[in-house]
Tab-separated table of C-alpha atoms in Angstrom:
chain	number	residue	atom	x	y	z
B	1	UNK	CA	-12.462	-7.458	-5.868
B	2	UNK	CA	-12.151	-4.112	-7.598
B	3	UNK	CA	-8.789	-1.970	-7.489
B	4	UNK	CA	-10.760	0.459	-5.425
B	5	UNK	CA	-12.101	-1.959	-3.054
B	6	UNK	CA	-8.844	-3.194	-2.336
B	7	UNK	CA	-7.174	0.610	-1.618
B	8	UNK	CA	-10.568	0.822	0.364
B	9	UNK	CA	-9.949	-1.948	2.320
B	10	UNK	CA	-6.131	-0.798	2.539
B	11	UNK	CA	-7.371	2.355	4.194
B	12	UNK	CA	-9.446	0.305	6.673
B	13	UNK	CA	-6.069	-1.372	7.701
B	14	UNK	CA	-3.998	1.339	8.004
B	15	UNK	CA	-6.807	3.457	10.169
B	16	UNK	CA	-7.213	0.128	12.639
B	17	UNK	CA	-3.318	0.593	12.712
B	18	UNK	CA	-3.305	-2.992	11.681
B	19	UNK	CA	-0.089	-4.430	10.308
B	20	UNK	CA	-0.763	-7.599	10.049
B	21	UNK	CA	-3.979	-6.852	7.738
B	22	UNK	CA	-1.372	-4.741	5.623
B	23	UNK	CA	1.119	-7.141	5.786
B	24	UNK	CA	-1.331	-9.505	4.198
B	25	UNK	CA	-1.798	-7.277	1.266
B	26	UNK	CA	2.214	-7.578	0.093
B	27	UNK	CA	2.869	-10.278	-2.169
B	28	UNK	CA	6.295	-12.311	-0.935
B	29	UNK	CA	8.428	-11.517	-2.665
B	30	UNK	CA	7.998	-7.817	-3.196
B	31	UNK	CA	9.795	-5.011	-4.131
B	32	UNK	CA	9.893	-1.443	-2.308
B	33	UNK	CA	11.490	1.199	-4.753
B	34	UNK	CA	12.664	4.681	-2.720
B	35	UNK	CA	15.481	7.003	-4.709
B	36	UNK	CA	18.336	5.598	-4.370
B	37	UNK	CA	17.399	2.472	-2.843
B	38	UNK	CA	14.837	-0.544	-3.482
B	39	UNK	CA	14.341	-2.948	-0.348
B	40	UNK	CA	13.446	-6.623	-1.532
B	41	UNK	CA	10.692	-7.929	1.001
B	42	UNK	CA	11.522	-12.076	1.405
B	43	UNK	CA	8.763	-12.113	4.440
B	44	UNK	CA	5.603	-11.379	5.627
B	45	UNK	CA	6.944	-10.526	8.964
B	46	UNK	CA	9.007	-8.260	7.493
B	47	UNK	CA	6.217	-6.121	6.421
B	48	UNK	CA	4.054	-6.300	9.802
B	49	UNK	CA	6.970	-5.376	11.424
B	50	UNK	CA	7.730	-2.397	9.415
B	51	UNK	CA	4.139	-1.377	9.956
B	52	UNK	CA	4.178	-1.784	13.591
B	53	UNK	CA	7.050	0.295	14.182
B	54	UNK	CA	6.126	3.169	12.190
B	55	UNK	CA	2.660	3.909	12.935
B	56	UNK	CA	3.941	7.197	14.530
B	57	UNK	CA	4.196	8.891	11.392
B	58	UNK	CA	0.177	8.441	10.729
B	59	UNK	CA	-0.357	10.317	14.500
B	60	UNK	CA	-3.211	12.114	14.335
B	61	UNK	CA	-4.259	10.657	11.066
B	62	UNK	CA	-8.203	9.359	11.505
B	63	UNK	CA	-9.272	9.388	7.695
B	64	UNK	CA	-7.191	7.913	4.982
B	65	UNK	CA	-9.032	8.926	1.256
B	66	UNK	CA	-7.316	6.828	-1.654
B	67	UNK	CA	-7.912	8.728	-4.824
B	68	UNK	CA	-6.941	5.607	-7.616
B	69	UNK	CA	-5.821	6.132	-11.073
B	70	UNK	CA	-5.644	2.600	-12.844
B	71	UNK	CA	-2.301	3.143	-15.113
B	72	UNK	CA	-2.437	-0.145	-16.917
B	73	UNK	CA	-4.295	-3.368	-15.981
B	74	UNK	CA	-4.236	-7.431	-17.656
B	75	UNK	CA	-4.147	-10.383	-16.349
B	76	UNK	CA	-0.983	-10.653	-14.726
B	77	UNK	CA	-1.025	-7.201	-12.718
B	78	UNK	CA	-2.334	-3.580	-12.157
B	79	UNK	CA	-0.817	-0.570	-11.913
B	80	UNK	CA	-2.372	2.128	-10.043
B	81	UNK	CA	-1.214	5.897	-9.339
B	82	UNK	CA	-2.726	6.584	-5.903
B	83	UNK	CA	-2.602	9.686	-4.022
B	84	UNK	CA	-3.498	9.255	-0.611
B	85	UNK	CA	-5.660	11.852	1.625
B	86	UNK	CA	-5.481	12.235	4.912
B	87	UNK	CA	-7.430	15.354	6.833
B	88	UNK	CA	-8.559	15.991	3.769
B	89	UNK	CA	-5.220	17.062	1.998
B	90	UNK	CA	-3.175	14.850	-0.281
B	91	UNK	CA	0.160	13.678	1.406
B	92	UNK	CA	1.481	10.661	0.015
B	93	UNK	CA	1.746	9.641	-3.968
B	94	UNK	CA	2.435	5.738	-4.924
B	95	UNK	CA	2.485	4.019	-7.759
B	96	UNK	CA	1.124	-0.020	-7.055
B	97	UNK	CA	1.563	-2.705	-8.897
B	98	UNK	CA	-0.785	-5.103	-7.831
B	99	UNK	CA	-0.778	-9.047	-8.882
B	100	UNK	CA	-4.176	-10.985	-8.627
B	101	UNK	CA	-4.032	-13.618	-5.720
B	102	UNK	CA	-7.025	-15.955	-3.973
B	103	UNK	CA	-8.790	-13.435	-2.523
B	104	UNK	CA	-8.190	-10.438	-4.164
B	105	UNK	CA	-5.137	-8.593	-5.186
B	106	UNK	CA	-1.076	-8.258	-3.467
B	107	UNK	CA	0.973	-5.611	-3.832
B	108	UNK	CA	4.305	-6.724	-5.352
B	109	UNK	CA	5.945	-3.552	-6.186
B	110	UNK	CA	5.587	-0.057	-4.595
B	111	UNK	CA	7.503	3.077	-5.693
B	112	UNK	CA	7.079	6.654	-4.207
B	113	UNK	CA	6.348	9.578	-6.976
């Protein structure tokens, strides 16, 4: 699996307003950075859940664009600057690092820019 597949397949989630799929995509543990905060995430549930209460804020939203800028990348992890699309206009700005499992890749560390 490519690092665009996987933001591909990310979209696909988030537009079936599936949080389980996403939740699936977060390693355990992993680490949400915001300003002032970061948010350790012990639990796949933990995830889902978030996801399933906050689909409100992607109302409306029918077409999710991932446009992926692959930062660094070894063996151990990725780190991708995406900007995310929606409607056509960029909304949301991320910075993944990613960490090769089974099937693909998890995201163990996500930070707003």
């Amino acid at each position: 699996m490519t690092v665009s597949e996987f933001f591909a397949d990310y979209a696909e989630a988030l537009l079936a307003r599936d949080a389980a799929a996403i939740a699936r995509m977060y390693a355990v543990p992993a680490l949400i950075v915001f300003p002032g905060r970061s948010i350790p995430v012990t639990d796949e549930a933990e995830t889902e859940a978030f996801f399933a209460s906050n689909w409100d804020q992607y109302e409306g939203v029918d077409e999710a664009s991932p446009q992926v800028d692959v930062l660094a990348e070894s063996a151990a992890s990725v780190w991708a600057d995406v900007t995310w699309s929606y409607g056509g206009s960029p909304r949301e700005r991320f910075c993944y690092q990613l960490v090769p499992a089974a099937d693909g890749y998890r995201i163990a560390v996500l930070t707003p820019l």
